[in-house]
Coordinates of C-alpha atoms (C1' of nucleotides) in Angstrom, one line a residue:
Chain B
M1 CA 0.0 0.0 0.0
Q2 CA 1.1 3.5 -0.8
L3 CA 4.1 2.8 -3.1
D4 CA 6.8 5.4 -3.4
T5 CA 7.8 7.1 -6.6
F6 CA 10.3 4.5 -7.7
Q7 CA 8.1 1.6 -6.8
V8 CA 5.3 3.1 -8.8
L9 CA 7.5 3.4 -11.9
A10 CA 8.9 -0.1 -11.4
D11 CA 5.9 -1.6 -13.1
P12 CA 6.0 -1.5 -17.0
T13 CA 2.2 -1.3 -17.3
R14 CA 2.1 1.8 -15.1
R15 CA 5.0 3.3 -17.1
R16 CA 3.0 2.7 -20.3
I17 CA 0.0 4.4 -18.8
V18 CA 2.1 7.3 -17.7
E19 CA 3.5 7.5 -21.2
I20 CA 0.0 7.6 -22.7
L21 CA -1.1 10.3 -20.3
A22 CA 1.9 12.4 -21.3
S23 CA 0.0 13.3 -24.4
G24 CA -2.9 14.7 -22.4
E25 CA -6.0 13.8 -20.5
H26 CA -7.5 10.3 -21.1
A27 CA -10.5 8.4 -20.0
V28 CA -10.1 5.0 -18.4
G29 CA -11.6 3.3 -21.5
D30 CA -9.1 4.9 -23.8
L31 CA -6.3 3.4 -21.7
I32 CA -7.6 -0.1 -21.6
D33 CA -6.8 -1.0 -25.2
R34 CA -3.3 0.5 -25.2
A35 CA -2.3 -0.6 -21.7
G36 CA -2.4 -4.3 -22.5
V37 CA -4.3 -5.2 -19.4
H38 CA -7.9 -5.6 -18.4
Q39 CA -10.2 -2.9 -17.2
S40 CA -9.9 -3.7 -13.5
G41 CA -6.1 -3.6 -13.9
V42 CA -6.1 -0.2 -15.4
S43 CA -8.4 1.0 -12.7
R44 CA -6.1 -0.3 -10.0
H45 CA -3.0 1.1 -11.6
L46 CA -4.7 4.5 -11.8
R47 CA -5.5 4.4 -8.1
I48 CA -1.9 3.6 -7.3
L49 CA -0.7 6.4 -9.6
G50 CA -3.2 8.7 -7.9
D51 CA -2.0 7.7 -4.4
A52 CA 1.5 8.5 -5.4
G53 CA 0.5 11.9 -6.8
F54 CA 1.2 10.9 -10.4
V55 CA -2.3 11.6 -11.7
T56 CA -5.4 13.6 -10.9
M57 CA -8.9 12.7 -11.9
R58 CA -11.8 14.9 -13.2
P59 CA -15.2 13.4 -13.7
D60 CA -16.9 13.9 -17.1
G61 CA -20.3 12.2 -17.1
T62 CA -19.9 8.6 -16.4
R63 CA -16.2 8.8 -17.5
R64 CA -13.2 9.7 -15.4
L65 CA -10.5 11.7 -17.1
Y66 CA -7.0 11.2 -15.8
S67 CA -4.0 13.5 -16.3
L68 CA -0.5 13.7 -15.1
R69 CA 0.8 15.9 -12.3
P70 CA 4.3 17.3 -12.1
E71 CA 5.2 16.7 -8.5
P72 CA 6.6 13.1 -8.7
F73 CA 8.6 14.0 -11.7
R74 CA 10.1 16.9 -9.9
E75 CA 10.9 14.7 -7.0
L76 CA 12.6 12.3 -9.3
A77 CA 14.6 15.1 -10.9
G78 CA 15.7 16.2 -7.4
W79 CA 16.9 12.7 -6.5
L80 CA 18.8 12.4 -9.8
D81 CA 20.4 15.8 -9.2
R82 CA 22.3 14.5 -6.2
Y83 CA 24.1 12.2 -8.7
R84 CA 24.5 14.7 -11.4
A85 CA 28.2 15.0 -10.9
L86 CA 28.4 11.3 -11.7
W87 CA 26.6 11.2 -15.0
D88 CA 26.3 14.6 -16.5
A89 CA 28.9 14.9 -19.2
R90 CA 28.9 18.7 -18.9
L91 CA 30.4 18.2 -15.5
D92 CA 33.2 16.2 -16.9
R93 CA 36.1 18.3 -15.6
F94 CA 34.7 18.3 -12.1
A95 CA 34.1 14.6 -12.2
A96 CA 37.6 13.9 -13.4
A97 CA 39.0 15.9 -10.5
V98 CA 36.9 13.9 -8.0
E99 CA 38.1 10.7 -9.7
R100 CA 41.7 11.8 -9.3
R101 CA 41.2 12.7 -5.7
E102 CA 39.6 9.3 -5.1
R103 CA 42.4 7.4 -6.7
R104 CA 45.0 9.3 -4.6
R105 CA 43.1 8.5 -1.5
N106 CA 42.9 4.8 -2.3
R107 CA 46.6 4.6 -3.0
Q108 CA 47.4 5.3 0.7
Chain P
M1 CA 15.8 -11.7 -13.0
Q2 CA 17.7 -8.9 -14.7
L3 CA 15.7 -6.0 -13.3
D4 CA 15.4 -2.8 -15.3
T5 CA 16.6 0.6 -14.0
F6 CA 13.3 1.4 -12.2
Q7 CA 12.9 -2.0 -10.6
V8 CA 16.4 -1.8 -9.3
L9 CA 15.7 1.6 -7.6
A10 CA 12.4 0.4 -6.3
D11 CA 14.0 -1.3 -3.3
P12 CA 14.9 1.0 -0.5
T13 CA 17.9 -1.0 0.6
R14 CA 19.4 -0.8 -2.8
R15 CA 18.8 2.9 -2.9
R16 CA 20.6 3.1 0.4
I17 CA 23.6 1.3 -1.0
V18 CA 23.6 3.5 -4.1
E19 CA 23.6 6.5 -1.8
I20 CA 26.6 5.2 0.1
L21 CA 28.5 4.5 -3.0
A22 CA 27.8 8.0 -4.2
S23 CA 30.6 9.1 -1.8
G24 CA 33.0 6.8 -3.6
E25 CA 34.3 3.2 -3.7
H26 CA 33.4 0.9 -0.9
A27 CA 34.1 -2.6 0.1
V28 CA 31.2 -5.0 0.8
G29 CA 32.1 -5.0 4.5
D30 CA 31.7 -1.3 4.7
L31 CA 28.3 -1.4 3.3
I32 CA 26.9 -4.1 5.6
D33 CA 26.8 -1.9 8.7
R34 CA 25.2 1.0 7.0
A35 CA 22.8 -0.9 4.7
G36 CA 20.8 -2.4 7.6
V37 CA 20.8 -5.9 6.1
H38 CA 22.9 -9.0 6.5
Q39 CA 26.1 -9.7 4.5
S40 CA 24.4 -12.1 2.1
G41 CA 21.7 -9.5 1.4
V42 CA 24.3 -6.8 0.6
S43 CA 26.1 -9.2 -1.7
R44 CA 22.9 -10.1 -3.6
H45 CA 22.0 -6.4 -3.9
L46 CA 25.4 -5.7 -5.3
R47 CA 25.0 -8.4 -7.9
I48 CA 21.6 -7.0 -8.9
L49 CA 23.1 -3.5 -9.1
G50 CA 25.9 -4.9 -11.2
D51 CA 23.6 -6.7 -13.6
A52 CA 21.7 -3.5 -14.2
G53 CA 24.9 -1.5 -14.8
F54 CA 24.8 0.5 -11.6
V55 CA 28.1 -0.6 -10.2
T56 CA 31.4 -2.1 -11.1
M57 CA 33.7 -4.1 -9.0
R58 CA 37.5 -4.1 -8.6
P59 CA 39.2 -6.8 -6.5
D60 CA 41.6 -5.7 -3.8
G61 CA 43.0 -8.6 -1.9
T62 CA 40.2 -10.5 -0.4
R63 CA 37.9 -7.5 -0.6
R64 CA 35.8 -6.3 -3.5
L65 CA 35.5 -2.6 -4.0
Y66 CA 32.3 -1.4 -5.6
S67 CA 31.7 1.9 -7.2
L68 CA 28.9 3.6 -9.2
R69 CA 28.7 3.8 -13.0
P70 CA 27.0 6.7 -14.8
E71 CA 25.0 4.8 -17.4
P72 CA 21.8 4.0 -15.5
F73 CA 21.6 7.5 -14.2
R74 CA 21.9 8.9 -17.7
E75 CA 19.2 6.6 -18.8
L76 CA 17.0 7.8 -16.0
A77 CA 17.7 11.4 -17.0
G78 CA 16.8 10.6 -20.5
W79 CA 13.5 9.1 -19.5
L80 CA 12.7 12.1 -17.3
D81 CA 13.6 14.5 -20.0
R82 CA 10.6 13.3 -22.1
Y83 CA 8.4 14.7 -19.3
R84 CA 10.4 17.8 -18.7
A85 CA 7.8 20.0 -20.3
L86 CA 5.4 18.7 -17.6
W87 CA 7.4 19.5 -14.5
D88 CA 10.2 22.0 -15.3
A89 CA 8.8 25.4 -14.6
R90 CA 11.8 27.0 -16.2
L91 CA 11.0 25.3 -19.5
D92 CA 9.6 28.1 -21.7
R93 CA 10.1 28.5 -25.3
F94 CA 13.5 30.1 -25.0
A95 CA 14.8 27.4 -22.7
A96 CA 13.7 24.8 -25.1
A97 CA 15.6 26.4 -27.9
V98 CA 18.8 26.5 -25.8
E99 CA 18.2 22.9 -24.9
R100 CA 18.0 21.9 -28.5
R101 CA 21.2 23.9 -29.4
E102 CA 23.0 22.1 -26.6
R103 CA 21.9 18.8 -27.7
R104 CA 23.1 19.5 -31.2
R105 CA 26.5 20.7 -29.9
N106 CA 26.9 17.6 -27.7
R107 CA 26.2 15.3 -30.5
Q108 CA 29.2 16.3 -32.4
Chain Q
dC1 C1' -37.5 5.1 -11.5
dC2 C1' -35.0 1.9 -14.9
dA3 C1' -31.6 0.1 -18.1
dA4 C1' -27.2 0.6 -20.0
dA5 C1' -22.5 2.2 -19.9
dA6 C1' -18.3 3.4 -17.5
dT7 C1' -15.5 2.7 -13.7
dA8 C1' -14.3 0.9 -9.1
dT9 C1' -13.7 -2.9 -5.8
dA10 C1' -13.6 -7.8 -3.6
dC11 C1' -11.7 -12.1 -4.1
dA12 C1' -8.6 -15.8 -5.2
dC13 C1' -4.4 -17.1 -7.4
dC14 C1' 0.3 -17.2 -8.6
dG15 C1' 4.9 -15.5 -9.5
dT16 C1' 8.6 -13.0 -7.8
dC17 C1' 11.5 -10.6 -4.6
dG18 C1' 13.9 -9.7 -0.2
dT19 C1' 15.5 -11.9 3.7
dG20 C1' 18.2 -14.9 7.0
dT21 C1' 20.8 -19.2 7.9
dA22 C1' 24.0 -22.1 6.4
dT23 C1' 27.6 -23.3 3.3
dA24 C1' 30.9 -22.7 -0.4
dT25 C1' 34.7 -20.2 -2.5
dA26 C1' 38.7 -17.1 -2.9
dC27 C1' 42.5 -14.9 -1.1
dA28 C1' 46.3 -13.5 2.3
dC29 C1' 49.5 -14.7 5.6
dG30 C1' 51.9 -17.5 8.7
Chain M
dC1 C1' 49.6 -26.3 3.3
dG2 C1' 46.4 -24.5 6.7
dT3 C1' 43.9 -21.1 9.1
dG4 C1' 41.3 -17.0 9.2
dT5 C1' 38.9 -13.3 6.8
dA6 C1' 36.0 -11.5 3.1
dT7 C1' 32.6 -12.3 -0.2
dA8 C1' 29.4 -15.1 -2.9
dT9 C1' 25.9 -18.7 -3.4
dA10 C1' 22.1 -22.3 -2.2
dC11 C1' 18.1 -23.0 0.1
dA12 C1' 13.7 -22.2 2.3
dC13 C1' 10.3 -19.0 3.6
dG14 C1' 7.1 -15.3 4.0
dA15 C1' 5.2 -11.2 2.1
dC16 C1' 3.7 -8.5 -1.5
dG17 C1' 2.2 -7.2 -6.1
dG18 C1' -0.1 -7.9 -10.6
dT19 C1' -3.7 -10.3 -12.8
dG20 C1' -8.4 -11.9 -14.2
dT21 C1' -13.2 -12.9 -13.0
dA22 C1' -17.0 -11.5 -10.9
dT23 C1' -19.7 -8.0 -8.7
dA24 C1' -20.7 -3.4 -6.9
dT25 C1' -21.2 1.6 -7.7
dT26 C1' -22.1 5.7 -10.2
dT27 C1' -24.0 8.4 -13.8
dT28 C1' -26.7 9.3 -18.0
dG29 C1' -30.7 9.1 -20.9
dG30 C1' -35.3 7.6 -21.6

DNA sequence: CCAAAATATACACCGTCGTGTATATACACG
DNA sequence: CGTGTATATACACGACGGTGTATATTTTGG
């Protein structure tokens, strides 16, 4: 219950749903065909996505329109930022310096 | 088996290990105390992290020194980038143009 | 009200993952 | 060699998550 951001994204079906929603608001029915899972599954995934703040819902007649929210993505970006020195090529010079420092430290 | 990037990060203990390794190379023994899990668990997590490209190992006597690799982080950054328009408040038309120019420059 | 459509929920099932205990393997050092 | 230390692996187990089927709930239109 109440999965965190990473756990939510760990499931491929949920990532697919997120990807579909990236193009805008969608009703549950629209998602069923493309998600590759039955209606109940889509509904459950949407609840999980909602609990984690990934989506909001807005009723429209008997349909429910779901759309993405920015917060979890920002959270993910924040997490990734703590490792930016490690992977961002534009920080190469800094990374190289760290690397050299490390190597020197290990040599002792 | 062979978990993808998100599945690897879904486990809190593994995230903990990644966080520790962010400060540099560590032997397995160093990780045990701080990871909050037994030695066999740490070892298994390191194998999983290795399979997914998160870490490399370098033997040092009887010890094995693990350190982070950039690729999975870059992959994650790439994924997140597809949703940047959704969450990055700074992303206006001008920023997008700069972004594109950068991308072109880096490609060369 | 009532029937149909859209969505949510309850239930059972099964695979998978994380864990600890116990054991195997590799390496250094006498 | 043999002993101790560091790490990996085998095994069993419990918990949890994703799925489908069946059913409940909500809303619209007549």
